[in-house]
Amino acid sequence: MERLNTKELVKKYGFRFTKSLGQNFLVDPTVVRDIIEGSNITKADHVIEIGPGVGTLTRALLEAAGQVTAVEIDSALIPILKEELKNYDNFRLIEGDVLKTDLKALTQGAPVKVVANLPYYVTTPILLRLLEEDFPWQSITIMIQKEVAMRLNAGPGTKDYGSLSVLISYYADTELIRLVTPVSFIPQPKVDSLVIRLDRRSQRRVAPKDEQLFFQLVRQSFAMRRKTLHNTLKPMGIDPVIMADSFAAAGIDPGRRGETLTIEEFARLSDEIKERLGHEENQ
């Protein structure tokens, strides 16, 4: 079968882009190449691709990986993908919303690598689902809005550092692969994109005594960025004496802002709060 590029495929099938789905298809073969190389995919890998579009990246994944399972929400793309990729026996196509798909069932418990050109509007929900569910991913290589990618990769004391940075750091190590400008897509988005890879850590970066409290503390610490921790953590409703004692025991100045704390400091403060809350409950 003749290999058509993205623009030719869109024209061949008379495909109409759906704005509400945030569809932007890759037209730059160098980006496809860099995603494949940057994701470290081999013939031993099972890849789950989210949002294959007309299959431009999918075809390259099929040639690099042992198995590719693509999840596509747009029913109009299903017949295109089936026709264009019908000669690949290592291809499986799932029609559905990745936020509602049973991903664990797709993997049958075996490790997988995730690759995706994610629509900007669902980047965070999809990432949170992949990270927080009991799902055996080894790496996640995604092309997302540059601003979001910088937040995923940010460290303490930088303008991009936030609760999402801490969450990503908890589960994974990150590596920026390349910048992608709007001319690499049809239709062209209004912002630059970045390809970033998340490599799952064999152990979580920290081991808080109460994971739920830890994440609540992190989220609240960034809720009002310009305020000190002393003020921004008040809505958690914890006794001020317990908070003061916890700060002191953790060696953290409550006059600091959340954006200056490392993930280790967040874990230490969380553990001190947990310990004092436990003592209070036992009295």
Coordinates of C-alpha atoms in Angstrom, one line a residue:
M1 CA 0.0 0.0 0.0
E2 CA 1.2 3.5 -0.9
R3 CA 2.3 5.4 2.2
L4 CA 0.6 8.8 2.4
N5 CA 1.7 11.6 4.6
T6 CA -0.7 13.2 7.2
K7 CA -2.0 15.9 4.9
E8 CA -2.6 13.4 2.1
L9 CA -4.5 11.0 4.4
V10 CA -6.7 13.8 5.7
K11 CA -7.5 14.8 2.1
K12 CA -7.9 11.2 0.9
Y13 CA -10.6 10.5 3.5
G14 CA -12.1 14.0 3.7
F15 CA -11.5 14.0 7.4
R16 CA -12.9 17.0 9.3
F17 CA -11.1 18.1 12.5
T18 CA -13.2 18.2 15.7
K19 CA -12.3 21.3 17.6
S20 CA -13.8 20.0 20.9
L21 CA -11.4 17.1 20.8
G22 CA -8.4 19.3 20.5
Q23 CA -7.1 17.5 17.4
N24 CA -3.7 18.5 16.0
F25 CA -2.1 15.9 13.7
L26 CA 1.7 15.7 13.2
V27 CA 3.0 16.5 9.8
D28 CA 6.8 16.7 10.6
P29 CA 8.6 13.3 10.1
T30 CA 11.5 14.5 12.2
V31 CA 9.2 14.8 15.2
V32 CA 8.0 11.3 14.7
R33 CA 11.6 10.1 14.4
D34 CA 12.6 11.9 17.6
I35 CA 9.6 10.5 19.6
I36 CA 10.5 7.0 18.6
E37 CA 14.1 7.4 19.5
G38 CA 13.3 9.4 22.6
S39 CA 10.9 6.7 23.9
N40 CA 13.6 4.0 23.7
I41 CA 11.1 1.6 22.2
T42 CA 12.3 -1.9 21.1
K43 CA 10.7 -5.0 19.6
A44 CA 10.4 -6.4 23.1
D45 CA 7.9 -3.6 24.0
H46 CA 4.1 -3.4 24.1
V47 CA 3.2 0.3 23.4
I48 CA -0.1 1.9 24.2
E49 CA -0.7 4.9 22.0
I50 CA -3.4 7.4 23.1
G51 CA -5.0 9.3 20.3
P52 CA -3.4 7.9 17.1
G53 CA -5.2 10.3 14.7
V54 CA -4.7 9.1 11.1
G55 CA -1.8 6.8 12.2
T56 CA 1.3 8.9 11.3
L57 CA 3.1 8.1 14.6
T58 CA 1.3 4.8 14.9
R59 CA 3.0 3.4 11.8
A60 CA 6.4 4.3 13.1
L61 CA 5.5 2.7 16.5
L62 CA 4.4 -0.5 14.8
E63 CA 7.7 -0.8 13.0
A64 CA 9.7 -0.2 16.2
A65 CA 7.7 -2.1 18.8
G66 CA 6.5 -5.7 19.3
Q67 CA 2.9 -4.7 19.9
V68 CA 0.9 -1.5 19.6
T69 CA -2.5 -0.9 21.1
A70 CA -4.0 2.4 20.1
V71 CA -7.0 4.0 21.9
E72 CA -8.9 6.5 19.8
I73 CA -12.0 8.4 20.9
D74 CA -13.1 9.8 17.5
S75 CA -15.2 7.2 15.7
A76 CA -14.5 9.0 12.3
L77 CA -10.9 7.9 12.6
I78 CA -11.5 4.2 13.2
P79 CA -12.1 3.2 9.6
I80 CA -9.1 5.2 8.5
L81 CA -6.8 3.5 11.0
K82 CA -8.2 0.1 10.2
E83 CA -7.7 0.6 6.4
E84 CA -4.2 2.3 6.6
L85 CA -2.8 -0.1 9.2
K86 CA -4.5 -3.4 8.1
N87 CA -1.2 -5.0 7.0
Y88 CA 0.3 -4.8 10.5
D89 CA -0.3 -8.0 12.6
N90 CA 1.0 -6.3 15.7
F91 CA -1.7 -3.6 15.8
R92 CA -4.8 -3.5 18.0
L93 CA -7.3 -0.7 17.8
I94 CA -9.6 0.3 20.7
E95 CA -12.4 2.8 20.1
G96 CA -13.0 4.7 23.3
D97 CA -12.1 7.4 25.8
V98 CA -8.8 6.6 27.5
L99 CA -10.2 8.1 30.7
K100 CA -12.9 5.4 30.7
T101 CA -11.0 2.5 29.2
D102 CA -9.8 -0.4 31.3
L103 CA -6.1 0.1 30.7
K104 CA -5.1 -2.7 33.0
A105 CA -7.1 -5.1 30.9
L106 CA -5.3 -4.0 27.8
T107 CA -1.9 -4.8 29.4
Q108 CA -2.9 -8.2 31.0
G109 CA -0.6 -7.2 33.8
A110 CA 2.5 -6.9 31.6
P111 CA 4.7 -3.8 31.5
V112 CA 3.9 -1.3 28.8
K113 CA 5.3 2.0 27.4
V114 CA 2.8 4.8 26.7
V115 CA 3.2 7.2 23.8
A116 CA 0.8 10.0 23.0
N117 CA 0.3 13.3 21.3
L118 CA -2.1 14.5 24.0
P119 CA -4.8 17.2 23.4
Y120 CA -4.0 20.1 25.6
Y121 CA -7.3 20.1 27.4
V122 CA -7.0 16.6 28.8
T123 CA -3.3 16.4 29.4
T124 CA -3.5 16.6 33.2
P125 CA -6.5 14.2 33.7
I126 CA -4.9 11.6 31.5
L127 CA -1.5 11.9 33.3
L128 CA -3.1 11.7 36.7
R129 CA -5.0 8.6 35.7
L130 CA -1.8 6.9 34.3
L131 CA 0.2 7.8 37.4
E132 CA -2.2 7.1 40.2
E133 CA -3.9 3.9 39.0
D134 CA -2.4 0.5 39.5
F135 CA -1.3 0.3 35.9
P136 CA 2.1 -1.3 34.9
W137 CA 3.6 1.5 32.8
Q138 CA 7.4 1.6 32.4
S139 CA 7.6 5.0 30.6
I140 CA 5.3 7.7 29.3
T141 CA 6.5 9.6 26.3
I142 CA 4.1 12.5 25.5
M143 CA 3.9 15.5 23.3
I144 CA 2.1 18.3 25.3
Q145 CA 1.9 22.0 25.5
K146 CA 5.3 23.5 26.3
E147 CA 4.0 25.3 29.4
V148 CA 2.7 22.1 30.9
A149 CA 5.8 20.1 30.1
M150 CA 8.0 22.7 31.8
R151 CA 5.8 22.3 34.9
L152 CA 6.3 18.5 34.9
N153 CA 10.0 18.9 34.7
A154 CA 10.4 21.9 37.2
G155 CA 12.3 21.9 40.4
P156 CA 11.9 24.0 43.6
G157 CA 12.4 27.7 43.4
T158 CA 11.5 28.0 39.7
K159 CA 8.4 29.8 38.4
D160 CA 7.1 26.5 36.8
Y161 CA 7.3 24.5 40.0
G162 CA 3.9 23.5 41.4
S163 CA 1.9 20.6 42.8
L164 CA 2.0 18.8 39.5
S165 CA 5.8 19.0 39.5
V166 CA 5.9 17.3 42.9
L167 CA 3.4 14.6 41.8
I168 CA 5.4 13.7 38.8
S169 CA 8.7 13.7 40.8
Y170 CA 7.0 11.3 43.3
Y171 CA 6.4 8.7 40.6
A172 CA 9.0 9.3 37.9
D173 CA 12.2 10.8 36.5
T174 CA 11.7 13.2 33.6
E175 CA 13.6 14.0 30.4
L176 CA 12.8 16.7 27.9
I177 CA 13.3 15.3 24.4
R178 CA 12.6 18.2 22.0
L179 CA 10.6 21.3 21.2
V180 CA 7.9 21.1 18.6
T181 CA 6.7 24.3 16.9
P182 CA 3.1 24.9 15.6
V183 CA 4.2 24.4 12.0
S184 CA 4.7 20.7 12.8
F185 CA 0.9 20.2 13.0
I186 CA -2.3 20.5 11.1
P187 CA -4.2 22.5 12.1
Q188 CA -1.5 24.6 13.7
P189 CA -2.0 25.2 17.5
K190 CA -1.2 28.7 18.9
V191 CA 1.5 27.5 21.2
D192 CA 4.7 25.5 21.2
S193 CA 4.8 21.9 22.3
L194 CA 7.4 19.7 24.0
V195 CA 8.1 16.0 23.9
I196 CA 8.8 14.7 27.4
R197 CA 9.5 11.2 28.7
L198 CA 8.6 10.1 32.2
D199 CA 10.5 7.0 33.4
R200 CA 8.8 5.1 36.3
R201 CA 10.9 4.9 39.4
S202 CA 11.5 1.5 40.9
Q203 CA 10.6 3.1 44.3
R204 CA 8.7 6.3 45.0
R205 CA 11.0 9.3 45.5
V206 CA 9.8 9.6 49.1
A207 CA 7.8 7.4 51.4
P208 CA 5.3 9.5 53.4
K209 CA 3.6 7.8 56.3
D210 CA 0.2 9.1 55.0
E211 CA 0.2 9.5 51.2
Q212 CA -3.2 11.2 51.2
L213 CA -2.1 13.8 53.8
F214 CA 1.1 14.3 51.9
F215 CA -0.7 15.1 48.6
Q216 CA -3.2 17.3 50.4
L217 CA -0.4 19.2 52.0
V218 CA 1.4 19.7 48.6
R219 CA -1.8 20.8 46.8
Q220 CA -2.7 23.3 49.6
S221 CA 0.9 24.7 49.7
F222 CA 0.6 25.9 46.1
A223 CA -3.0 27.1 46.4
M224 CA -1.9 30.6 47.1
R225 CA 1.6 30.9 45.7
R226 CA 2.4 34.3 47.0
K227 CA 1.4 33.5 50.6
T228 CA 3.7 31.9 53.2
L229 CA 3.1 28.3 54.3
H230 CA 1.9 29.5 57.6
N231 CA -1.1 31.2 55.9
T232 CA -1.7 29.0 52.9
L233 CA -2.0 25.8 55.0
K234 CA -4.6 27.3 57.4
P235 CA -7.6 25.9 55.3
M236 CA -6.4 22.4 56.1
G237 CA -8.0 23.0 59.5
I238 CA -5.1 21.6 61.6
D239 CA -4.6 22.9 65.1
P240 CA -2.1 25.8 64.9
V241 CA -0.1 24.4 67.8
I242 CA 0.3 21.1 65.9
M243 CA 1.3 23.0 62.8
A244 CA 3.8 25.1 64.6
D245 CA 5.4 22.1 66.4
S246 CA 5.4 20.1 63.1
F247 CA 7.3 23.0 61.3
A248 CA 9.8 23.1 64.1
A249 CA 10.4 19.4 64.2
A250 CA 10.7 19.3 60.4
G251 CA 13.2 22.1 60.4
I252 CA 11.1 24.2 58.0
D253 CA 10.5 27.9 58.4
P254 CA 6.7 28.5 58.1
G255 CA 7.5 31.9 56.6
R256 CA 8.7 30.1 53.4
R257 CA 6.5 29.7 50.4
G258 CA 5.5 26.3 49.1
E259 CA 7.4 26.8 45.8
T260 CA 10.7 26.7 47.8
L261 CA 10.1 23.3 49.4
T262 CA 11.7 20.1 48.0
I263 CA 9.6 16.9 47.8
E264 CA 11.7 15.6 50.7
E265 CA 10.7 18.6 52.8
F266 CA 7.1 18.1 52.0
A267 CA 7.3 14.5 53.1
R268 CA 9.1 15.4 56.3
L269 CA 6.5 18.1 57.2
S270 CA 3.7 15.7 56.3
D271 CA 5.1 13.0 58.5
E272 CA 5.5 15.4 61.5
I273 CA 1.9 16.5 61.1
K274 CA 0.7 12.9 60.8
E275 CA 2.6 11.9 64.0
R276 CA 1.1 14.7 66.0
L277 CA -2.4 14.1 64.7
G278 CA -2.0 10.5 65.7
H279 CA -1.0 11.4 69.2
E280 CA -3.9 13.7 69.5
E281 CA -6.3 11.0 68.4
N282 CA -4.9 8.6 70.9
Q283 CA -5.3 10.9 73.8

